[in-house]
Amino acid sequence: MAAIQPQPPLGAPVAGLSLAEALELRARAGKPVRVGLIGAGQMGTDIVVQISQMTGIEIAAVADIAPDRVAEAAALAGRKGDVDTITDEAGLDASRRKGRIAATTSLDLICRSPHVDVIIDATGNPEAGSRVALTAIAARKHIVMMNVEADITIGSYLAVEAAKAGVVYTLGAGDEPAAAMELINFVRAMGYPVVAAGKGKNNPFRIDAVPADYVEEATRRNMNPRMLVEFVDGSKTMVEMVAIANACGFVPDIPGMHGPAAPKDELQNYFCPKEEGGLLSQKGVVDFSVAKGVAPGVFAVAEMRHPRVRERMSDLHLGPGPYYSFFRPYHLTSLEVPLSAAAATIFNQSHMRPLPVPTSEVGCVAKRDLAVGETLDAIGEYGYRGFALSRADAQARKALPIGLAQGATMTRPVRKGELITLADATPDERLKIVEVRRAQDAMIAALTSGAQE
């Protein structure tokens, strides 16, 4: 009979343990990962419910502009009546001593609290996300961003600042970017180059979509019409693919990407070089497919040329090569996010973060004619849609970053279908995200000045 292996003592280092094992040890030790959640809307409610299904991790406190929503989320998670609305540190301390969830309107209160290990931003707003991340980092708390729009705008700066503070900055698991990163890291770890990575588009692609046309569908799907339109008009896809690009050093092959109807089993035949029958003029790109059966999955196309490797891949019914697609058929959105909070706290691990110097940008294309003096609305509304560009192309065309668009004032007229530039619109300098973007631009200029000399 094999000897029974001793279990590591509670509180012992977690090297060599899986995340599930580490969470189990935390639970047995009575030291769960303590989450401070910012935002109790659709995504935040999912997180509260999901964490209630897990071991070794708990919701400690939630900040929302409407604290009543925290109680509603807790009730869905089986914790009806287990929420204290608090306004100061003493109230938060008392709530936590009783093992209850503290609800507040104060971001600062949660980030400063010794009862919180990690912050999850579930606000869904770039400006709010910038404030959440900065406050968390200043308080030396790990930060998990569900706010991809903020990440593609100022994520490089936030990741560098987090590293300086000794904490983890990470995009949340469960969204397409982090799901695709699993495949990219898998392929790279095996020693093969990634030719292309991307996703299947979840909704029909209609670039002129506006909220008024989607009220009924949004209501049926329990969504905000603006959020639904961000998916339909392609803005979300552009944002997610640029997030991947900035974490991997990739670029869109062409402005706006190709977006073919590439079937799941033929992704490698579309996302490979033109001279070998594909669409691409370069390798190391992000893109998406609109074919049925690809969404809600993500993919990475690898180049594997060694004859012996190709022989084995053929035996495994993965095709003749030299290009092979690796496919993850799902992403679980908010339900996977707590895994990032746990990994950051226990292992100091980021599921995904941008490089210090981004490679790509999401600009704005006008959905209608825009007049001088207009104030631009939010992503997914009536004024503009996202459009992916390489950083070099965005700089050359002086594209207005989509994360700075809301609240910007039009200074020149722009026709429907045209790219909005920084000469056409002035961002609102009162916004924190605009201030941080200026700091990021200065950081990048300093980092790249030597390379340009």
Tab-separated table of C-alpha atoms in Angstrom:
chain	number	residue	atom	x	y	z
A	1	MET	CA	0.000	0.000	0.000
A	2	ALA	CA	1.330	3.444	-0.926
A	3	ALA	CA	2.193	5.679	1.999
A	4	ILE	CA	-0.341	8.377	2.779
A	5	GLN	CA	1.149	11.734	1.907
A	6	PRO	CA	0.948	14.281	4.741
A	7	GLN	CA	-1.119	17.386	4.068
A	8	PRO	CA	0.693	20.743	4.280
A	9	PRO	CA	-0.076	22.610	7.484
A	10	LEU	CA	-2.719	25.315	7.326
A	11	GLY	CA	-1.200	28.618	6.362
A	12	ALA	CA	1.831	26.911	4.781
A	13	PRO	CA	3.271	28.279	1.506
A	14	VAL	CA	1.134	27.313	-1.472
A	15	ALA	CA	3.937	26.563	-3.941
A	16	GLY	CA	3.018	23.523	-5.990
A	17	LEU	CA	-0.661	23.637	-5.102
A	18	SER	CA	-3.457	24.122	-7.586
A	19	LEU	CA	-5.782	27.062	-7.095
A	20	ALA	CA	-8.540	24.699	-5.935
A	21	GLU	CA	-6.205	23.150	-3.351
A	22	ALA	CA	-5.019	26.549	-2.173
A	23	LEU	CA	-8.596	27.758	-1.733
A	24	GLU	CA	-9.444	24.620	0.221
A	25	LEU	CA	-6.504	25.263	2.544
A	26	ARG	CA	-7.680	28.850	3.011
A	27	ALA	CA	-11.120	27.583	3.946
A	28	ARG	CA	-9.753	25.065	6.435
A	29	ALA	CA	-7.538	27.727	7.993
A	30	GLY	CA	-10.467	30.139	8.313
A	31	LYS	CA	-8.560	32.660	6.203
A	32	PRO	CA	-10.581	33.108	3.010
A	33	VAL	CA	-9.580	35.520	0.267
A	34	ARG	CA	-11.539	38.662	1.101
A	35	VAL	CA	-12.984	40.483	-1.891
A	36	GLY	CA	-13.947	44.128	-2.087
A	37	LEU	CA	-16.371	44.466	-5.001
A	38	ILE	CA	-17.006	47.793	-6.727
A	39	GLY	CA	-20.327	47.751	-8.547
A	40	ALA	CA	-23.424	45.638	-7.824
A	41	GLY	CA	-25.048	45.737	-11.241
A	42	GLN	CA	-25.445	42.765	-13.552
A	43	MET	CA	-21.766	41.768	-13.456
A	44	GLY	CA	-21.354	42.499	-9.764
A	45	THR	CA	-24.421	40.463	-8.848
A	46	ASP	CA	-23.032	37.521	-10.818
A	47	ILE	CA	-19.809	37.760	-8.814
A	48	VAL	CA	-21.613	37.850	-5.455
A	49	VAL	CA	-23.596	34.745	-6.423
A	50	GLN	CA	-20.591	32.899	-7.849
A	51	ILE	CA	-18.402	33.525	-4.801
A	52	SER	CA	-21.197	32.108	-2.639
A	53	GLN	CA	-20.686	28.815	-4.503
A	54	MET	CA	-16.939	28.704	-3.798
A	55	THR	CA	-14.755	27.787	-0.859
A	56	GLY	CA	-11.840	29.783	0.538
A	57	ILE	CA	-13.066	33.105	-0.830
A	58	GLU	CA	-15.785	35.509	0.308
A	59	ILE	CA	-17.329	38.890	-0.393
A	60	ALA	CA	-16.219	41.213	2.403
A	61	ALA	CA	-17.621	44.521	1.179
A	62	VAL	CA	-19.402	46.013	-1.822
A	63	ALA	CA	-19.477	49.631	-2.949
A	64	ASP	CA	-22.304	50.834	-5.178
A	65	ILE	CA	-24.056	54.139	-5.759
A	66	ALA	CA	-27.262	52.304	-4.800
A	67	PRO	CA	-26.484	50.190	-1.687
A	68	ASP	CA	-29.916	48.543	-1.887
A	69	ARG	CA	-28.620	46.607	-4.881
A	70	VAL	CA	-26.050	44.945	-2.632
A	71	ALA	CA	-28.818	43.478	-0.477
A	72	GLU	CA	-30.592	42.238	-3.607
A	73	ALA	CA	-27.420	40.545	-4.851
A	74	ALA	CA	-26.808	38.978	-1.438
A	75	ALA	CA	-30.369	37.639	-1.344
A	76	LEU	CA	-29.829	35.959	-4.718
A	77	ALA	CA	-26.692	34.394	-3.244
A	78	GLY	CA	-28.670	32.927	-0.346
A	79	ARG	CA	-27.607	35.609	2.129
A	80	LYS	CA	-30.831	37.550	2.555
A	81	GLY	CA	-30.612	39.939	5.489
A	82	ASP	CA	-26.852	39.405	5.760
A	83	VAL	CA	-25.815	42.902	4.648
A	84	ASP	CA	-24.945	45.957	6.745
A	85	THR	CA	-25.080	49.397	5.156
A	86	ILE	CA	-22.101	51.250	6.592
A	87	THR	CA	-20.593	54.733	6.276
A	88	ASP	CA	-17.291	54.553	8.159
A	89	GLU	CA	-14.438	52.263	9.187
A	90	ALA	CA	-16.055	51.423	12.520
A	91	GLY	CA	-19.173	50.210	10.736
A	92	LEU	CA	-17.132	48.114	8.319
A	93	ASP	CA	-15.123	46.610	11.199
A	94	ALA	CA	-18.306	45.721	13.081
A	95	SER	CA	-19.893	44.187	9.993
A	96	ARG	CA	-16.879	42.019	9.293
A	97	ARG	CA	-16.600	40.854	12.912
A	98	LYS	CA	-20.120	39.486	12.514
A	99	GLY	CA	-19.164	37.803	9.213
A	100	ARG	CA	-21.609	39.945	7.235
A	101	ILE	CA	-21.253	41.828	3.945
A	102	ALA	CA	-20.585	45.551	4.319
A	103	ALA	CA	-22.390	47.750	1.789
A	104	THR	CA	-21.327	51.330	1.191
A	105	THR	CA	-21.156	54.085	-1.390
A	106	SER	CA	-17.496	54.738	-0.543
A	107	LEU	CA	-14.782	53.317	-2.791
A	108	ASP	CA	-12.067	54.696	-0.500
A	109	LEU	CA	-13.513	52.980	2.560
A	110	ILE	CA	-13.334	49.549	0.956
A	111	CYS	CA	-9.890	50.031	-0.569
A	112	ARG	CA	-8.376	51.216	2.725
A	113	SER	CA	-9.926	48.456	4.798
A	114	PRO	CA	-7.645	45.829	6.377
A	115	HIS	CA	-10.591	43.420	5.936
A	116	VAL	CA	-10.125	43.408	2.140
A	117	ASP	CA	-7.355	41.626	0.195
A	118	VAL	CA	-8.323	42.301	-3.406
A	119	ILE	CA	-10.559	44.711	-5.314
A	120	ILE	CA	-12.752	43.746	-8.281
A	121	ASP	CA	-13.892	46.581	-10.539
A	122	ALA	CA	-17.315	45.709	-11.951
A	123	THR	CA	-18.420	49.263	-12.770
A	124	GLY	CA	-18.388	48.869	-16.552
A	125	ASN	CA	-17.454	52.549	-16.975
A	126	PRO	CA	-13.964	53.661	-18.119
A	127	GLU	CA	-13.894	56.779	-15.944
A	128	ALA	CA	-15.115	54.919	-12.874
A	129	GLY	CA	-12.716	52.078	-13.607
A	130	SER	CA	-9.741	54.427	-13.686
A	131	ARG	CA	-10.638	55.765	-10.239
A	132	VAL	CA	-11.201	52.277	-8.832
A	133	ALA	CA	-7.850	50.990	-10.087
A	134	LEU	CA	-5.872	54.014	-8.914
A	135	THR	CA	-7.477	53.947	-5.470
A	136	ALA	CA	-6.868	50.223	-5.074
A	137	ILE	CA	-3.226	50.486	-6.136
A	138	ALA	CA	-2.621	53.459	-3.831
A	139	ALA	CA	-4.011	51.365	-0.970
A	140	ARG	CA	-1.733	48.463	-2.029
A	141	LYS	CA	-4.590	46.162	-2.914
A	142	HIS	CA	-4.588	43.760	-5.850
A	143	ILE	CA	-6.937	44.967	-8.596
A	144	VAL	CA	-9.011	42.763	-10.913
A	145	MET	CA	-10.410	44.713	-13.843
A	146	MET	CA	-13.586	43.706	-15.640
A	147	ASN	CA	-13.322	47.102	-17.290
A	148	VAL	CA	-11.632	46.288	-20.593
A	149	GLU	CA	-12.430	49.760	-21.932
A	150	ALA	CA	-10.319	51.307	-19.179
A	151	ASP	CA	-7.586	48.711	-19.697
A	152	ILE	CA	-7.071	49.509	-23.381
A	153	THR	CA	-6.932	53.219	-22.568
A	154	ILE	CA	-4.678	53.369	-19.487
A	155	GLY	CA	-3.896	49.745	-18.634
A	156	SER	CA	-0.164	49.979	-19.350
A	157	TYR	CA	0.204	52.791	-16.818
A	158	LEU	CA	-1.937	50.981	-14.230
A	159	ALA	CA	0.039	47.743	-14.602
A	160	VAL	CA	3.347	49.569	-14.120
A	161	GLU	CA	2.017	51.460	-11.082
A	162	ALA	CA	0.685	48.235	-9.564
A	163	ALA	CA	4.079	46.576	-9.976
A	164	LYS	CA	5.739	49.544	-8.255
A	165	ALA	CA	3.283	49.166	-5.360
A	166	GLY	CA	3.959	45.433	-5.117
A	167	VAL	CA	0.427	44.385	-6.057
A	168	VAL	CA	-1.154	42.536	-8.964
A	169	TYR	CA	-2.998	44.227	-11.827
A	170	THR	CA	-5.017	41.767	-13.877
A	171	LEU	CA	-7.891	41.629	-16.294
A	172	GLY	CA	-10.523	39.238	-15.049
A	173	ALA	CA	-10.698	35.623	-16.128
A	174	GLY	CA	-13.853	34.715	-18.014
A	175	ASP	CA	-13.896	37.477	-20.597
A	176	GLU	CA	-12.663	36.645	-24.088
A	177	PRO	CA	-9.266	38.357	-23.718
A	178	ALA	CA	-8.204	36.313	-20.688
A	179	ALA	CA	-9.698	33.136	-22.169
A	180	ALA	CA	-7.707	33.689	-25.363
A	181	MET	CA	-4.574	34.349	-23.300
A	182	GLU	CA	-4.828	30.815	-21.902
A	183	LEU	CA	-4.453	29.472	-25.432
A	184	ILE	CA	-1.744	31.964	-26.378
A	185	ASN	CA	0.312	31.081	-23.313
A	186	PHE	CA	-0.223	27.366	-23.972
A	187	VAL	CA	1.074	27.654	-27.541
A	188	ARG	CA	3.980	29.910	-26.594
A	189	ALA	CA	4.999	27.645	-23.701
A	190	MET	CA	5.253	24.782	-26.205
A	191	GLY	CA	7.663	26.905	-28.228
A	192	TYR	CA	5.485	27.805	-31.182
A	193	PRO	CA	4.631	31.253	-32.587
A	194	VAL	CA	1.038	32.438	-32.484
A	195	VAL	CA	0.030	33.632	-35.930
A	196	ALA	CA	-3.381	34.965	-34.880
A	197	ALA	CA	-5.660	35.000	-31.863
A	198	GLY	CA	-9.223	36.084	-31.431
A	199	LYS	CA	-12.840	35.244	-30.785
A	200	GLY	CA	-16.162	34.495	-32.332
A	201	LYS	CA	-18.467	37.516	-32.369
A	202	ASN	CA	-21.442	36.833	-30.107
A	203	ASN	CA	-24.060	39.069	-31.734
A	204	PRO	CA	-24.987	40.007	-35.313
A	205	PHE	CA	-22.592	42.693	-36.617
A	206	ARG	CA	-24.452	45.933	-37.338
A	207	ILE	CA	-22.182	48.975	-37.314
A	208	ASP	CA	-25.005	51.537	-37.216
A	209	ALA	CA	-26.848	49.966	-34.242
A	210	VAL	CA	-28.294	52.374	-31.662
A	211	PRO	CA	-30.019	51.720	-28.312
A	212	ALA	CA	-33.494	52.742	-29.478
A	213	ASP	CA	-33.527	49.797	-31.870
A	214	TYR	CA	-32.611	47.276	-29.147
A	215	VAL	CA	-34.815	48.137	-26.183
A	216	GLU	CA	-37.063	45.092	-26.627
A	217	GLU	CA	-34.180	42.639	-27.086
A	218	ALA	CA	-32.235	44.148	-24.198
A	219	THR	CA	-35.274	43.851	-21.923
A	220	ARG	CA	-35.754	40.230	-22.948
A	221	ARG	CA	-32.101	39.479	-22.205
A	222	ASN	CA	-32.059	41.487	-18.951
A	223	MET	CA	-29.459	43.863	-20.373
A	224	ASN	CA	-28.966	47.593	-20.635
A	225	PRO	CA	-29.677	48.596	-24.284
A	226	ARG	CA	-26.445	50.600	-24.396
A	227	MET	CA	-24.434	47.577	-23.299
A	228	LEU	CA	-26.142	45.372	-25.868
A	229	VAL	CA	-25.397	47.873	-28.646
A	230	GLU	CA	-21.722	47.965	-27.626
A	231	PHE	CA	-21.672	44.281	-28.581
A	232	VAL	CA	-23.779	44.600	-31.736
A	233	ASP	CA	-21.975	47.573	-33.303
A	234	GLY	CA	-18.623	45.821	-32.876
A	235	SER	CA	-17.171	48.181	-30.278
A	236	LYS	CA	-16.796	45.452	-27.671
A	237	THR	CA	-15.060	43.137	-30.115
A	238	MET	CA	-12.624	45.899	-31.078
A	239	VAL	CA	-11.910	46.611	-27.411
A	240	GLU	CA	-11.397	42.965	-26.496
A	241	MET	CA	-9.096	42.245	-29.422
A	242	VAL	CA	-6.964	45.304	-28.669
A	243	ALA	CA	-6.696	44.161	-25.052
A	244	ILE	CA	-5.221	40.876	-26.335
A	245	ALA	CA	-2.933	42.746	-28.710
A	246	ASN	CA	-1.574	45.001	-25.974
A	247	ALA	CA	-0.876	42.034	-23.702
A	248	CYS	CA	0.921	40.017	-26.404
A	249	GLY	CA	2.558	42.567	-28.689
A	250	PHE	CA	0.090	41.821	-31.490
A	251	VAL	CA	-1.670	44.233	-33.874
A	252	PRO	CA	-4.775	44.208	-36.073
A	253	ASP	CA	-3.688	43.057	-39.522
A	254	ILE	CA	-5.738	45.858	-41.089
A	255	PRO	CA	-7.701	48.746	-39.523
A	256	GLY	CA	-10.916	47.305	-38.109
A	257	MET	CA	-9.611	43.740	-38.604
A	258	HIS	CA	-10.887	41.274	-41.203
A	259	GLY	CA	-13.782	39.644	-39.338
A	260	PRO	CA	-14.478	36.866	-41.883
A	261	ALA	CA	-17.121	34.160	-41.582
A	262	ALA	CA	-14.424	31.637	-40.735
A	263	PRO	CA	-15.910	28.324	-39.508
A	264	LYS	CA	-14.560	26.853	-36.281
A	265	ASP	CA	-12.838	23.973	-38.051
A	266	GLU	CA	-11.218	26.246	-40.652
A	267	LEU	CA	-9.873	29.104	-38.557
A	268	GLN	CA	-6.298	28.123	-39.430
A	269	ASN	CA	-7.110	28.372	-43.155
A	270	TYR	CA	-8.346	31.959	-42.851
A	271	PHE	CA	-5.951	33.334	-40.237
A	272	CYS	CA	-2.688	32.453	-41.968
A	273	PRO	CA	-0.511	34.333	-44.506
A	274	LYS	CA	-1.921	35.346	-47.877
A	275	GLU	CA	0.827	33.481	-49.695
A	276	GLU	CA	-0.411	30.286	-48.062
A	277	GLY	CA	-4.075	30.853	-48.877
A	278	GLY	CA	-5.128	32.971	-45.904
A	279	LEU	CA	-6.051	36.584	-45.261
A	280	LEU	CA	-3.060	37.878	-43.344
A	281	SER	CA	-0.273	40.177	-44.508
A	282	GLN	CA	1.677	39.570	-41.277
A	283	LYS	CA	1.857	37.206	-38.308
A	284	GLY	CA	1.057	38.021	-34.695
A	285	VAL	CA	-2.381	39.575	-35.180
A	286	VAL	CA	-5.763	39.743	-33.504
A	287	ASP	CA	-9.019	39.174	-35.345
A	288	PHE	CA	-12.501	37.688	-35.061
A	289	SER	CA	-14.926	35.450	-36.897
A	290	VAL	CA	-18.608	36.099	-37.497
A	291	ALA	CA	-19.358	32.495	-38.499
A	292	LYS	CA	-21.949	30.585	-36.498
A	293	GLY	CA	-20.494	28.104	-34.062
A	294	VAL	CA	-17.373	30.073	-33.187
A	295	ALA	CA	-18.917	32.267	-30.482
A	296	PRO	CA	-18.758	32.138	-27.501
A	297	GLY	CA	-15.367	30.566	-28.077
A	298	VAL	CA	-11.867	31.961	-28.519
A	299	PHE	CA	-8.963	30.711	-30.605
A	300	ALA	CA	-5.240	30.852	-31.239
A	301	VAL	CA	-3.645	29.779	-34.516
A	302	ALA	CA	-0.153	28.299	-34.118
A	303	GLU	CA	2.591	27.679	-36.667
A	304	MET	CA	4.136	24.226	-36.140
A	305	ARG	CA	6.488	23.199	-38.948
A	306	HIS	CA	8.649	20.353	-37.639
A	307	PRO	CA	7.852	17.184	-39.655
A	308	ARG	CA	7.649	14.982	-36.579
A	309	VAL	CA	5.312	17.417	-34.843
A	310	ARG	CA	3.094	17.628	-37.917
A	311	GLU	CA	3.018	13.846	-38.094
A	312	ARG	CA	1.785	13.657	-34.533
A	313	MET	CA	-0.771	16.419	-35.060
A	314	SER	CA	-2.083	14.559	-38.085
A	315	ASP	CA	-2.386	11.368	-36.026
A	316	LEU	CA	-4.425	13.394	-33.525
A	317	HIS	CA	-6.808	14.491	-36.325
A	318	LEU	CA	-5.779	18.137	-36.009
A	319	GLY	CA	-4.949	18.630	-39.666
A	320	PRO	CA	-1.896	18.558	-41.944
A	321	GLY	CA	-0.447	21.894	-40.790
A	322	PRO	CA	1.710	23.842	-40.669
A	323	TYR	CA	-1.044	26.025	-39.148
A	324	TYR	CA	-3.249	24.639	-36.374
A	325	SER	CA	-6.091	26.272	-34.505
A	326	PHE	CA	-6.521	25.763	-30.764
A	327	PHE	CA	-10.046	26.467	-29.599
A	328	ARG	CA	-11.718	27.103	-26.250
A	329	PRO	CA	-15.462	26.786	-26.892
A	330	TYR	CA	-16.643	28.933	-23.979
A	331	HIS	CA	-15.956	31.870	-21.715
A	332	LEU	CA	-17.973	32.222	-18.537
A	333	THR	CA	-17.774	36.025	-18.151
A	334	SER	CA	-18.432	37.149	-14.557
A	335	LEU	CA	-18.488	33.594	-13.214
A	336	GLU	CA	-14.747	33.129	-13.777
A	337	VAL	CA	-13.688	36.506	-12.372
A	338	PRO	CA	-13.320	35.308	-8.738
A	339	LEU	CA	-10.584	32.965	-9.962
A	340	SER	CA	-8.508	36.031	-10.847
A	341	ALA	CA	-9.094	37.522	-7.399
A	342	ALA	CA	-7.972	34.281	-5.780
A	343	ALA	CA	-4.914	33.841	-8.033
A	344	ALA	CA	-3.798	37.430	-7.435
A	345	THR	CA	-4.121	37.111	-3.659
A	346	ILE	CA	-2.702	33.605	-3.175
A	347	PHE	CA	-0.129	33.339	-5.971
A	348	ASN	CA	0.512	37.005	-6.896
A	349	GLN	CA	-0.509	35.902	-10.369
A	350	SER	CA	-2.047	37.988	-13.136
A	351	HIS	CA	-4.228	36.214	-15.664
A	352	MET	CA	-3.545	39.013	-18.147
A	353	ARG	CA	-2.017	42.482	-18.165
A	354	PRO	CA	-0.870	44.878	-20.896
A	355	LEU	CA	2.745	45.425	-21.832
A	356	PRO	CA	4.335	48.718	-20.714
A	357	VAL	CA	4.245	49.935	-24.324
A	358	PRO	CA	0.921	49.085	-26.012
A	359	THR	CA	0.862	48.029	-29.646
A	360	SER	CA	-2.746	48.827	-30.550
A	361	GLU	CA	-5.543	51.318	-29.961
A	362	VAL	CA	-9.310	51.545	-30.354
A	363	GLY	CA	-10.366	54.693	-32.135
A	364	CYS	CA	-13.866	56.022	-32.870
A	365	VAL	CA	-15.802	56.021	-36.140
A	366	ALA	CA	-18.830	58.323	-36.355
A	367	LYS	CA	-22.189	56.522	-36.532
A	368	ARG	CA	-23.838	59.708	-37.799
A	369	ASP	CA	-22.816	63.188	-38.879
A	370	LEU	CA	-21.368	65.023	-35.868
A	371	ALA	CA	-21.527	68.800	-35.567
A	372	VAL	CA	-19.228	71.327	-33.895
A	373	GLY	CA	-20.162	71.842	-30.231
A	374	GLU	CA	-21.710	68.417	-29.691
A	375	THR	CA	-20.705	66.432	-26.619
A	376	LEU	CA	-19.975	62.803	-27.374
A	377	ASP	CA	-22.055	60.204	-25.578
A	378	ALA	CA	-21.006	56.805	-24.183
A	379	ILE	CA	-19.720	53.727	-25.984
A	380	GLY	CA	-22.695	51.808	-27.358
A	381	GLU	CA	-24.912	54.863	-27.786
A	382	TYR	CA	-25.557	57.065	-30.834
A	383	GLY	CA	-22.405	58.984	-31.702
A	384	TYR	CA	-19.619	56.531	-32.555
A	385	ARG	CA	-18.410	52.935	-32.588
A	386	GLY	CA	-15.050	51.387	-31.780
A	387	PHE	CA	-12.468	50.744	-34.486
A	388	ALA	CA	-9.241	48.789	-33.890
A	389	LEU	CA	-5.947	50.194	-35.143
A	390	SER	CA	-2.281	49.526	-34.639
A	391	ARG	CA	-0.744	52.076	-32.289
A	392	ALA	CA	1.447	53.357	-35.128
A	393	ASP	CA	-1.608	53.864	-37.338
A	394	ALA	CA	-3.573	55.504	-34.522
A	395	GLN	CA	-0.727	57.907	-33.828
A	396	ALA	CA	-0.288	58.767	-37.507
A	397	ARG	CA	-4.018	59.470	-37.869
A	398	LYS	CA	-4.253	61.152	-34.412
A	399	ALA	CA	-7.197	58.929	-33.540
A	400	LEU	CA	-9.323	59.831	-30.515
A	401	PRO	CA	-8.973	56.874	-28.073
A	402	ILE	CA	-12.392	55.403	-27.374
A	403	GLY	CA	-11.806	55.501	-23.625
A	404	LEU	CA	-11.525	59.308	-23.817
A	405	ALA	CA	-14.520	59.842	-26.086
A	406	GLN	CA	-17.368	60.161	-23.600
A	407	GLY	CA	-17.756	63.826	-22.672
A	408	ALA	CA	-15.432	65.028	-25.441
A	409	THR	CA	-16.510	68.170	-27.309
A	410	MET	CA	-16.588	68.232	-31.104
A	411	THR	CA	-14.425	71.037	-32.469
A	412	ARG	CA	-14.783	70.164	-36.165
A	413	PRO	CA	-17.597	68.464	-38.088
A	414	VAL	CA	-17.166	64.762	-38.850
A	415	ARG	CA	-19.211	62.836	-41.386
A	416	LYS	CA	-20.788	59.452	-40.723
A	417	GLY	CA	-18.227	56.678	-41.275
A	418	GLU	CA	-15.185	58.892	-40.699
A	419	LEU	CA	-12.569	58.358	-37.991
A	420	ILE	CA	-12.795	60.951	-35.203
A	421	THR	CA	-9.399	62.516	-34.527
A	422	LEU	CA	-7.990	64.555	-31.672
A	423	ALA	CA	-8.225	67.539	-34.030
A	424	ASP	CA	-11.980	66.911	-34.325
A	425	ALA	CA	-12.792	66.431	-30.625
A	426	THR	CA	-11.322	67.625	-27.329
A	427	PRO	CA	-11.482	65.203	-24.389
A	428	ASP	CA	-12.946	66.438	-21.109
A	429	GLU	CA	-9.853	67.409	-19.102
A	430	ARG	CA	-11.829	67.185	-15.849
A	431	LEU	CA	-11.941	63.381	-16.142
A	432	LYS	CA	-9.447	61.259	-14.232
A	433	ILE	CA	-9.031	58.875	-17.174
A	434	VAL	CA	-7.883	61.786	-19.357
A	435	GLU	CA	-5.325	62.789	-16.730
A	436	VAL	CA	-4.045	59.214	-16.433
A	437	ARG	CA	-3.855	58.814	-20.216
A	438	ARG	CA	-1.609	61.884	-20.314
A	439	ALA	CA	0.600	60.205	-17.699
A	440	GLN	CA	0.628	56.975	-19.717
A	441	ASP	CA	1.601	58.812	-22.902
A	442	ALA	CA	4.485	60.481	-21.046
A	443	MET	CA	5.568	57.116	-19.611
A	444	ILE	CA	5.559	55.501	-23.062
A	445	ALA	CA	7.486	58.425	-24.541
A	446	ALA	CA	10.152	57.983	-21.880
A	447	LEU	CA	10.309	54.216	-22.411
A	448	THR	CA	10.606	54.496	-26.183
A	449	SER	CA	12.877	57.537	-26.432
A	450	GLY	CA	16.035	55.403	-26.409
A	451	ALA	CA	14.707	53.132	-29.137
A	452	GLN	CA	14.009	56.128	-31.356
A	453	GLU	CA	17.486	57.659	-30.992
